[in-house]
Amino acid sequence: GAVVSQHPSWVICKSGTSVKIECRSLDFQATTMFWYRQFPKQSLMLMATSNEGSKATYEQGVEKDKFLINHASLTLSTLTVTSAHPEDSSFYICSAILRGTGDQPQHFGDGTRLSIL
Amino acid sequence: GNSVTQMEGPVTLSEEAFLTINCTYTATGYPSLFWYVQYPGEGLQLLLKATKADDKGSNKGFEATYRKETTSFHLEKGSVQVSDSAVYFCALSGRGGNKLVFGAGTILRVKS
């Protein structure tokens, strides 16, 4: 069964609003969670790496004030897209590494499709 | 830096045909190699992996062998099914690291 749950799976909102996406590890503790962005028919682009209790590490070119990541517990990380605009529309996917399994594999959520009108 | 190159798709096959999706990589040291599969509207699922040279990863009839001499990790399946239609991603992680570098993905379409 699924080990990572992402919510919501689909969201449509108006330009200028903020949207929060949750990523939960189910029945296990995650040492590290990752946030990816996927454009249509393209590969996954790593946005940031999130460790519980510490600030997220953002990849080059990703605006940390735009994409706020909070990793408050070992089972939950959230991505907030602030003041979203149509160019932020995308498929966002999180993943998690289980505590005690080393560096791999990553377990992925089912993704969140974000559409900004 | 590390990179992964996959064959471009889409790949269209008839049911029970043989599948090969090529993947080559560039990396320093000895990376771990992965194949992930993404079904429509879903996240990625780990299909198989190999962590050292000459290892063969296998799952659900798919297999791939870690070839250090050719820096390749080609995905194969002897007889594809319609349910195998998905996007397949080759990926690597550097030794001692947890970040994944993905290839561009290859769309596979299997017709009945």
Short mmCIF file of C-alpha atoms in Angstrom, two decimals:
data_model
loop_
_atom_site.label_atom_id
_atom_site.label_comp_id
_atom_site.label_asym_id
_atom_site.label_seq_id
_atom_site.Cartn_x
_atom_site.Cartn_y
_atom_site.Cartn_z
CA GLY A 1 0.00 0.00 0.00
CA ALA A 2 0.87 3.64 -0.25
CA VAL A 3 3.47 4.87 2.19
CA VAL A 4 3.25 8.55 1.29
CA SER A 5 -0.01 10.47 1.09
CA GLN A 6 -0.33 13.83 -0.62
CA HIS A 7 -3.29 16.16 -0.25
CA PRO A 8 -5.06 17.63 -2.07
CA SER A 9 -4.75 15.70 -5.29
CA TRP A 10 -6.14 18.54 -7.36
CA VAL A 11 -6.72 22.20 -6.63
CA ILE A 12 -7.97 25.10 -8.71
CA CYS A 13 -7.74 28.61 -7.34
CA LYS A 14 -7.65 32.22 -8.34
CA SER A 15 -4.50 34.13 -9.06
CA GLY A 16 -3.06 35.79 -5.97
CA THR A 17 -4.18 33.21 -3.45
CA SER A 18 -1.90 30.94 -1.46
CA VAL A 19 -2.18 27.19 -1.68
CA LYS A 20 -0.93 24.64 0.83
CA ILE A 21 -0.06 21.07 -0.15
CA GLU A 22 0.48 18.40 2.48
CA CYS A 23 2.77 15.41 2.28
CA ARG A 24 2.41 12.75 4.95
CA SER A 25 4.35 9.58 5.56
CA LEU A 26 1.95 6.85 6.61
CA ASP A 27 2.90 4.57 9.48
CA PHE A 28 6.57 5.48 9.37
CA GLN A 29 8.91 8.31 10.20
CA ALA A 30 10.58 10.11 7.33
CA THR A 31 14.03 11.52 7.86
CA THR A 32 13.92 13.55 4.69
CA MET A 33 11.19 14.70 2.35
CA PHE A 34 11.61 16.13 -1.11
CA TRP A 35 9.43 18.40 -3.22
CA TYR A 36 9.42 18.15 -7.00
CA ARG A 37 7.72 20.02 -9.77
CA GLN A 38 6.77 18.33 -13.01
CA PHE A 39 5.75 20.19 -16.15
CA PRO A 40 3.57 18.45 -18.75
CA LYS A 41 5.44 15.68 -20.55
CA GLN A 42 8.65 16.58 -18.76
CA SER A 43 10.78 15.13 -16.03
CA LEU A 44 10.75 15.93 -12.35
CA MET A 45 12.62 18.97 -11.17
CA LEU A 46 13.78 18.90 -7.56
CA MET A 47 12.67 22.05 -5.81
CA ALA A 48 13.86 21.49 -2.26
CA THR A 49 14.97 18.99 0.34
CA SER A 50 13.24 19.12 3.68
CA ASN A 51 14.54 17.73 6.97
CA GLU A 52 12.41 17.63 10.10
CA GLY A 53 13.05 20.54 12.41
CA SER A 54 15.40 22.41 10.12
CA LYS A 55 15.11 24.81 7.23
CA ALA A 56 14.58 23.38 3.79
CA THR A 57 17.42 23.40 1.30
CA TYR A 58 16.27 24.89 -1.99
CA GLU A 59 17.69 24.09 -5.40
CA GLN A 60 19.20 26.85 -7.46
CA GLY A 61 16.59 29.00 -9.14
CA VAL A 62 13.74 28.08 -6.78
CA GLU A 63 12.33 31.06 -4.90
CA LYS A 64 12.15 30.15 -1.24
CA ASP A 65 9.85 33.06 -0.46
CA LYS A 66 7.49 31.84 -3.15
CA PHE A 67 7.52 28.18 -2.22
CA LEU A 68 7.43 27.91 1.56
CA ILE A 69 8.29 24.53 3.00
CA ASN A 70 7.57 23.52 6.55
CA HIS A 71 8.62 20.17 7.99
CA ALA A 72 7.20 20.32 11.49
CA SER A 73 7.19 16.63 12.29
CA LEU A 74 8.71 13.36 11.15
CA THR A 75 5.53 12.50 9.28
CA LEU A 76 4.43 15.78 7.72
CA SER A 77 5.88 18.32 5.32
CA THR A 78 3.92 21.12 3.69
CA LEU A 79 4.55 23.19 0.60
CA THR A 80 2.80 26.54 0.39
CA VAL A 81 2.72 28.32 -2.94
CA THR A 82 2.33 31.95 -1.96
CA SER A 83 0.51 34.50 -4.11
CA ALA A 84 0.11 31.90 -6.83
CA HIS A 85 -0.01 32.96 -10.47
CA PRO A 86 -0.85 31.01 -13.65
CA GLU A 87 2.83 30.24 -14.27
CA ASP A 88 2.85 28.31 -10.99
CA SER A 89 0.35 25.84 -12.43
CA SER A 90 2.02 22.47 -12.43
CA PHE A 91 2.08 18.97 -10.97
CA TYR A 92 3.80 18.96 -7.58
CA ILE A 93 5.07 15.69 -6.15
CA CYS A 94 6.59 14.92 -2.77
CA SER A 95 8.68 11.99 -1.70
CA ALA A 96 10.07 10.67 1.54
CA ILE A 97 12.92 8.53 2.74
CA LEU A 98 12.03 6.18 5.57
CA ARG A 99 14.01 6.44 8.77
CA GLY A 100 16.48 3.60 8.96
CA THR A 101 16.65 2.82 5.25
CA GLY A 102 19.68 4.90 4.43
CA ASP A 103 19.56 7.32 1.54
CA GLN A 104 17.22 5.44 -0.79
CA PRO A 105 14.71 4.59 -2.01
CA GLN A 106 12.43 7.57 -2.09
CA HIS A 107 8.72 6.83 -1.75
CA PHE A 108 6.56 9.16 -3.79
CA GLY A 109 3.13 10.62 -3.19
CA ASP A 110 0.52 10.62 -5.94
CA GLY A 111 1.08 14.29 -6.68
CA THR A 112 -1.02 17.45 -6.59
CA ARG A 113 -2.22 19.08 -9.76
CA LEU A 114 -2.33 22.84 -9.19
CA SER A 115 -4.22 25.04 -11.62
CA ILE A 116 -4.16 28.81 -11.14
CA LEU A 117 -6.78 30.78 -13.03
CA GLY B 1 27.56 17.06 -12.63
CA ASN B 2 25.48 13.91 -12.64
CA SER B 3 23.04 13.40 -15.49
CA VAL B 4 20.79 10.76 -17.00
CA THR B 5 19.88 10.37 -20.66
CA GLN B 6 16.92 8.29 -21.79
CA MET B 7 15.69 7.36 -25.21
CA GLU B 8 12.98 9.65 -26.45
CA GLY B 9 9.47 8.39 -26.74
CA PRO B 10 6.79 7.68 -27.17
CA VAL B 11 7.47 4.00 -27.61
CA THR B 12 4.48 2.20 -29.05
CA LEU B 13 4.35 -1.59 -28.94
CA SER B 14 1.83 -4.33 -29.45
CA GLU B 15 0.93 -6.56 -26.55
CA GLU B 16 3.49 -9.33 -25.90
CA ALA B 17 6.25 -7.47 -27.75
CA PHE B 18 9.76 -7.13 -26.33
CA LEU B 19 10.58 -3.84 -24.66
CA THR B 20 13.87 -2.01 -24.34
CA ILE B 21 14.19 1.52 -23.01
CA ASN B 22 17.74 2.78 -23.13
CA CYS B 23 19.29 4.73 -20.29
CA THR B 24 22.83 6.01 -19.94
CA TYR B 25 24.30 8.09 -17.19
CA THR B 26 27.16 10.37 -16.32
CA ALA B 27 28.30 10.41 -12.72
CA THR B 28 31.35 10.67 -10.56
CA GLY B 29 32.08 7.64 -8.47
CA TYR B 30 29.63 4.77 -8.23
CA PRO B 31 26.00 5.88 -8.25
CA SER B 32 22.93 3.83 -7.45
CA LEU B 33 20.57 3.43 -10.40
CA PHE B 34 16.79 3.27 -10.46
CA TRP B 35 13.82 2.87 -12.73
CA TYR B 36 10.59 4.53 -11.68
CA VAL B 37 7.19 4.20 -13.35
CA GLN B 38 4.45 6.82 -13.40
CA TYR B 39 0.91 5.88 -14.32
CA PRO B 40 -1.43 8.63 -15.57
CA GLY B 41 -2.32 11.14 -12.89
CA GLU B 42 -0.21 9.44 -10.23
CA GLY B 43 3.13 9.89 -8.54
CA LEU B 44 6.15 7.72 -9.17
CA GLN B 45 6.60 4.14 -8.07
CA LEU B 46 9.96 2.47 -7.72
CA LEU B 47 10.13 -0.31 -10.29
CA LEU B 48 13.63 -1.65 -9.67
CA LYS B 49 17.09 -0.61 -8.60
CA ALA B 50 20.74 -1.62 -8.65
CA THR B 51 23.42 -0.31 -6.35
CA LYS B 52 26.66 -1.66 -7.82
CA ALA B 53 28.21 -2.72 -11.07
CA ASP B 54 26.82 -5.90 -12.65
CA ASP B 55 23.82 -5.93 -10.29
CA LYS B 56 20.56 -6.82 -11.99
CA GLY B 57 17.38 -5.25 -10.68
CA SER B 58 14.13 -7.01 -11.50
CA ASN B 59 10.44 -6.64 -10.71
CA LYS B 60 7.13 -7.52 -12.40
CA GLY B 61 8.94 -9.00 -15.39
CA PHE B 62 11.09 -5.91 -15.91
CA GLU B 63 14.83 -6.05 -15.47
CA ALA B 64 17.86 -3.83 -15.87
CA THR B 65 21.57 -4.50 -15.41
CA TYR B 66 24.03 -1.95 -14.05
CA ARG B 67 26.76 -1.77 -16.71
CA LYS B 68 29.65 0.34 -15.50
CA GLU B 69 31.74 -0.16 -18.63
CA THR B 70 29.02 1.34 -20.83
CA THR B 71 27.50 3.55 -18.08
CA SER B 72 24.11 2.12 -18.93
CA PHE B 73 21.03 0.77 -17.17
CA HIS B 74 18.67 -0.27 -19.96
CA LEU B 75 15.18 -1.42 -19.00
CA GLU B 76 13.85 -4.60 -20.62
CA LYS B 77 10.75 -6.74 -20.51
CA GLY B 78 10.18 -9.84 -22.56
CA SER B 79 6.43 -9.47 -23.10
CA VAL B 80 4.63 -6.20 -22.42
CA GLN B 81 0.99 -5.85 -21.47
CA VAL B 82 -1.48 -3.03 -22.01
CA SER B 83 -1.29 -2.35 -18.28
CA ASP B 84 2.40 -1.50 -18.67
CA SER B 85 1.47 1.70 -20.50
CA ALA B 86 3.00 4.48 -18.42
CA VAL B 87 5.94 6.86 -18.27
CA TYR B 88 9.24 5.31 -17.25
CA PHE B 89 11.99 7.32 -15.60
CA CYS B 90 15.60 6.32 -15.21
CA ALA B 91 17.32 7.95 -12.25
CA LEU B 92 20.52 7.92 -10.25
CA SER B 93 21.71 8.97 -6.86
CA GLY B 94 25.30 9.68 -6.04
CA ARG B 95 27.14 7.45 -3.61
CA GLY B 96 26.33 8.59 -0.08
CA GLY B 97 23.73 11.05 -1.32
CA ASN B 98 19.97 11.07 -1.24
CA LYS B 99 19.11 13.34 -4.16
CA LEU B 100 17.77 11.74 -7.30
CA VAL B 101 18.65 12.93 -10.79
CA PHE B 102 16.00 11.92 -13.30
CA GLY B 103 16.08 11.33 -17.00
CA ALA B 104 13.44 13.02 -19.15
CA GLY B 105 11.11 10.03 -19.03
CA THR B 106 9.93 7.71 -21.80
CA ILE B 107 6.27 7.25 -22.59
CA LEU B 108 5.34 3.64 -23.30
CA ARG B 109 2.09 2.83 -25.06
CA VAL B 110 1.06 -0.78 -25.44
CA LYS B 111 -1.76 -1.60 -27.83
CA SER B 112 -3.92 -4.71 -27.62
#
